[in-house]
Every structure is written in structure tokens, then in C-alpha cells.
mmCIF file of C-alpha atoms in Angstrom:
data_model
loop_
_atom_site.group_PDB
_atom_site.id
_atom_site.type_symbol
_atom_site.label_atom_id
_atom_site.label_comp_id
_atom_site.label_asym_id
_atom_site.label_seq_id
_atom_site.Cartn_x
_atom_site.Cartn_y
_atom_site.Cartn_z
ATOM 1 C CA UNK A 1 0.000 0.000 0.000
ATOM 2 C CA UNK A 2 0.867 3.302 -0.873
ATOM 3 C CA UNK A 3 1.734 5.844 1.939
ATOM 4 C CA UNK A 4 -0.690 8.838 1.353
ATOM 5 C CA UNK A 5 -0.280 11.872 3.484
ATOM 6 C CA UNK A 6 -2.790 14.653 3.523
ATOM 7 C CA UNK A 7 -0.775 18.537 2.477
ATOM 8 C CA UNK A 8 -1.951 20.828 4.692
ATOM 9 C CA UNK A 9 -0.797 24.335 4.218
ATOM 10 C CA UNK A 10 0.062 25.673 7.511
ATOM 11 C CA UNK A 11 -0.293 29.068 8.612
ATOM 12 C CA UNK A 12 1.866 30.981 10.277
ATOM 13 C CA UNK A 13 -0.219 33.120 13.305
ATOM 14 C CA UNK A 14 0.866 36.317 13.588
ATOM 15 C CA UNK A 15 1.719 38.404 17.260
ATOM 16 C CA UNK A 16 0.064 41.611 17.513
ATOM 17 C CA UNK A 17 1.059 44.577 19.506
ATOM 18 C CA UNK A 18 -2.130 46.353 20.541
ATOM 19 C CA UNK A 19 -1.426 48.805 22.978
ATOM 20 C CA UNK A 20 -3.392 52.097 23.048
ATOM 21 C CA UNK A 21 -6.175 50.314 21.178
ATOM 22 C CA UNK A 22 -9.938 50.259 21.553
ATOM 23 C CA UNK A 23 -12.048 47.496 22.658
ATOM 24 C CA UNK A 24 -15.347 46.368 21.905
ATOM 25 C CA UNK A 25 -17.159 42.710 22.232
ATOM 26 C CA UNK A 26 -19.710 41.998 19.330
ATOM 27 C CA UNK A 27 -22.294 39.349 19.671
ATOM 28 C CA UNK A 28 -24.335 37.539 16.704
ATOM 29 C CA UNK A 29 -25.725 34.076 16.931
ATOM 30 C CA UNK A 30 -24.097 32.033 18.465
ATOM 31 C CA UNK A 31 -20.546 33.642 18.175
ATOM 32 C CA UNK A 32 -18.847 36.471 19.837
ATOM 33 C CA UNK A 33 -15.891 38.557 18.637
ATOM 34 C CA UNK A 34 -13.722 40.139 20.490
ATOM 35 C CA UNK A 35 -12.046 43.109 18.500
ATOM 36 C CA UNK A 36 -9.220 45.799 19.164
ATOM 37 C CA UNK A 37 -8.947 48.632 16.803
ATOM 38 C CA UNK A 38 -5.818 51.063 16.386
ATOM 39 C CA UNK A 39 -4.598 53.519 14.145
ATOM 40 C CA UNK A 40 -2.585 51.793 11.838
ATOM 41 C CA UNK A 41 -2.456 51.074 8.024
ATOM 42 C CA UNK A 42 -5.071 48.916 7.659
ATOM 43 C CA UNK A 43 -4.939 45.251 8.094
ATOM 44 C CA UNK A 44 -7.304 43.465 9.634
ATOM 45 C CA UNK A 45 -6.418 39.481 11.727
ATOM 46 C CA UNK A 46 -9.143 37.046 12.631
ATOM 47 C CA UNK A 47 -7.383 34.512 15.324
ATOM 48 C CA UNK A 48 -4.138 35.505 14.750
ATOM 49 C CA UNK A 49 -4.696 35.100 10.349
ATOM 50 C CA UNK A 50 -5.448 37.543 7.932
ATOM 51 C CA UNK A 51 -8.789 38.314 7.280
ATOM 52 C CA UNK A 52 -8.623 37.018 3.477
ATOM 53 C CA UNK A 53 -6.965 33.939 4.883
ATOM 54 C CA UNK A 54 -9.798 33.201 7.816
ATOM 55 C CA UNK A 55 -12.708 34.313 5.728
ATOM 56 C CA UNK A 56 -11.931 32.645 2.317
ATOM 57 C CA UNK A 57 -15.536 33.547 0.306
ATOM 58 C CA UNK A 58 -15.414 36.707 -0.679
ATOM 59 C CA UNK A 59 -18.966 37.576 0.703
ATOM 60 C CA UNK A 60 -17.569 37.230 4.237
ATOM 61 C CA UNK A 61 -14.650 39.424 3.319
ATOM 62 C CA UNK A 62 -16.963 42.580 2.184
ATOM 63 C CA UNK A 63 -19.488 42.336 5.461
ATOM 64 C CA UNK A 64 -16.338 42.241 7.528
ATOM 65 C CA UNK A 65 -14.557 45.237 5.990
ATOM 66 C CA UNK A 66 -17.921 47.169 5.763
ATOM 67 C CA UNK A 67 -18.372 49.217 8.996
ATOM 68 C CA UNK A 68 -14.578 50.626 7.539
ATOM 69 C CA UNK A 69 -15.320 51.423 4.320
ATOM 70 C CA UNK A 70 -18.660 53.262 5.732
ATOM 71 C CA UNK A 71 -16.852 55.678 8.002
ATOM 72 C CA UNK A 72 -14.321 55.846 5.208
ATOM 73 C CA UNK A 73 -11.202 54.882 7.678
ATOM 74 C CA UNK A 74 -10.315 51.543 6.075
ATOM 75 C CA UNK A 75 -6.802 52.593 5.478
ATOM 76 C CA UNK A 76 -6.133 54.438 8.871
ATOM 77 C CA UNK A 77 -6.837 51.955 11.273
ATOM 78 C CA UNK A 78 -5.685 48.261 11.888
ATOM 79 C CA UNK A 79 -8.070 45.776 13.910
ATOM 80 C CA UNK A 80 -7.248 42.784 15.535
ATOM 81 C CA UNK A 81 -10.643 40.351 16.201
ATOM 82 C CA UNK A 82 -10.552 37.039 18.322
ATOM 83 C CA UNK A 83 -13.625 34.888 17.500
ATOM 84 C CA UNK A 84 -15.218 32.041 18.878
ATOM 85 C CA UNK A 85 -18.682 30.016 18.390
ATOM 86 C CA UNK A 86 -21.656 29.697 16.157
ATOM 87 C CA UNK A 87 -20.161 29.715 11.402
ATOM 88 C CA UNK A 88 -18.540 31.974 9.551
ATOM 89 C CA UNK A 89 -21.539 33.850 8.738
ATOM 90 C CA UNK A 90 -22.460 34.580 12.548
ATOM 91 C CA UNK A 91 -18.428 35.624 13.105
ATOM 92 C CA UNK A 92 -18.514 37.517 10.659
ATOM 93 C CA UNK A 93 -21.358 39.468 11.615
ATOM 94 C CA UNK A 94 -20.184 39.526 15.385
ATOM 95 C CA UNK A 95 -16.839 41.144 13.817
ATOM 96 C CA UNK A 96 -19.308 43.727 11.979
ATOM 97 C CA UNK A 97 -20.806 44.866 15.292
ATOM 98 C CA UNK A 98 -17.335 44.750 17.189
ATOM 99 C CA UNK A 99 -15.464 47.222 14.827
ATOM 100 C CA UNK A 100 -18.395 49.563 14.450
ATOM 101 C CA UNK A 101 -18.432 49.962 18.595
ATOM 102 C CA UNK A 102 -14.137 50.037 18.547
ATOM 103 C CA UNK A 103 -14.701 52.835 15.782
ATOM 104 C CA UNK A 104 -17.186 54.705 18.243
ATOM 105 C CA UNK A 105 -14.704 54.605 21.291
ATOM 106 C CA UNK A 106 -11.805 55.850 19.097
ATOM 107 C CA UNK A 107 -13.812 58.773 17.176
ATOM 108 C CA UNK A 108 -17.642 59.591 18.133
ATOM 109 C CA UNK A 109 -18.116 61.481 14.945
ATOM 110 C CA UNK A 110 -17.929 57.904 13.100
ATOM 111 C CA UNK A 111 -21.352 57.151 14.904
ATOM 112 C CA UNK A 112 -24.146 58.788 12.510
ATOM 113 C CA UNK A 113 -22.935 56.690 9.382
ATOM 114 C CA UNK A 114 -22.401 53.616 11.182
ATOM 115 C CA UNK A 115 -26.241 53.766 12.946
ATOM 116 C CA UNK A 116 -27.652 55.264 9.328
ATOM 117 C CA UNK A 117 -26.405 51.886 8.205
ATOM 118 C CA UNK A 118 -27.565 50.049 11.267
ATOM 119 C CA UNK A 119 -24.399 48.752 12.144
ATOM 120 C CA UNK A 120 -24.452 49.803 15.940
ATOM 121 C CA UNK A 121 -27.580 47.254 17.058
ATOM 122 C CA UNK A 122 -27.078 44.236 17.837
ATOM 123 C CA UNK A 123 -28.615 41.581 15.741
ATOM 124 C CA UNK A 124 -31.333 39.404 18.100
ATOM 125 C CA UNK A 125 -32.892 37.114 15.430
ATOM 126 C CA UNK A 126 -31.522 33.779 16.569
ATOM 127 C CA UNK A 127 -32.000 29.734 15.560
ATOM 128 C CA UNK A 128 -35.670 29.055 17.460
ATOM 129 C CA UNK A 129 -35.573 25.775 19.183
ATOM 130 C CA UNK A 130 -36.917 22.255 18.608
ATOM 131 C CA UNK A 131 -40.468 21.650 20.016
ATOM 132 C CA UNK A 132 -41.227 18.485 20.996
ATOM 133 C CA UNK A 133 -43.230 16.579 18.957
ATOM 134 C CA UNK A 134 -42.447 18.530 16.041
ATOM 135 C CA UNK A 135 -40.083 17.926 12.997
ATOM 136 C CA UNK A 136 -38.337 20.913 13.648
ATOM 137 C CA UNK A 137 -38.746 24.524 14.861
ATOM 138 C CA UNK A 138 -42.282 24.847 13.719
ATOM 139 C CA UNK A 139 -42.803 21.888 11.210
ATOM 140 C CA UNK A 140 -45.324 19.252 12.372
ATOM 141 C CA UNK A 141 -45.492 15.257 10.817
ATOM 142 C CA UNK A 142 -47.439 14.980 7.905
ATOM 143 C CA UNK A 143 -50.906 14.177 8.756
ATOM 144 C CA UNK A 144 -52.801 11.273 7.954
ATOM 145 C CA UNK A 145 -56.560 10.846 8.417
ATOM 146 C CA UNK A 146 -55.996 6.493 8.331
#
């Protein structure tokens, strides 16, 4: 038999100085993101990667760079998020709410085009649970007269 080993590319994680930064915890789902913010030139690390190496689809990418682009700082400040729980679409959306608050702290002025956007509320909507008895959430058996 032939000796197959599985390639994976490892990643180097990178050590971040963060002092005189701004902190802010952002919740969505079932994750929760921890960011710093800084002035700085702009890059952005997710658990010690790059962004564009964390968040590989490119949808994930945009939300997560939006509150920047916005307030039209995405070249002055650098942000450093640690994320835990829930998919990439609830961290990434966790990250949203983080930066937006880590923007507030470091310049109030930032705030009316954030909230215009609605990027300073928390988002509540969250998975409903199982009933019993039930298929699912809210779907019931098929029903059967006989």
C-alpha cells in the first residue's frame, strides 16, 4: 500500500502589539468577537490570520470590511478580532458589530454613518428551538386521516 499523506498548508499566526487600542465585544448568533482597533495602516487578523486567509468567500470578506469602508477609515486603522462560536456567517457578523463599537470609542463622529447603516444594534434574530413533537422549529409530521 501506498503511503498517502494529507498537504496541509500551515499558517503561520501572527503576534500583535495592541497597545493604546480600543475594545469592543460583538455578539451575533451564536458567536462572539472580540475586537481591538488602532490607528494603523489597515490590516485586519481574525485569530491571529489575515482576514482574506480566515474568511476565504469573498462575501464574508466585504461584510467584515464594511463598517470601515462606511466611516471611510479603512486605510487608517488596523483591527485585531478574536472569534469564537456559532459559522462563519455569525463571526462575521459579530466582527461587523465589534469594529463599528471600537470605531465609536476611538472617534464619536464615526457614529451617525455607522447607525444610518444600522451597524451599531445588535442583531437578536436567533435559531428558534426544537419543540417536541415537532419535525423541527415549527414543522409538524405529515398528517394522515388512516
Amino acid at each position: 500500500m501506498e503511503n498517502t499523506e494529507t498537504s496541509f498548508k500551515k499558517v503561520k499566526k501572527i503576534k500583535l502589539d495592541f497597545k493604546d487600542s480600543k475594545y469592543a465585544t460583538g455578539r451575533r448568533k451564536r458567536s462572539v468577537a472580540k475586537v481591538w482597533v488602532k490607528k494603523g495602516s489597515g490590516n485586519i487578523h481574525v485569530n491571529g490570520l489575515k482576514m482574506n486567509e480566515y474568511f476565504k468567500r469573498p462575501v464574508h470578506q466585504i461584510i467584515v470590511t464594511r463598517p470601515l469602508q462606511i466611516s471611510e477609515v479603512s486605510s487608517n486603522y488596523d483591527v485585531k478580532c478574536s472569534v469564537k462560536g456559532g459559522g462563519l456567517s455569525g463571526q462575521a457578523g459579530a466582527i461587523i458589530l465589534g469594529i463599528s463599537k471600537a470605531l465609536i470609542a476611538h472617534d464619536a463622529n464615526l457614529k451617525a454613518n455607522l447607525k444610518k447603516d444600522k451597524l451599531t444594534t445588535r442583531d437578536s434574530r436567533v435559531v428558534e428551538r426544537k419543540k417536541y413533537g415537532h419535525r423541527k422549529a415549527r414543522r409538524s409530521f405529515q398528517f394522515s386521516k388512516r
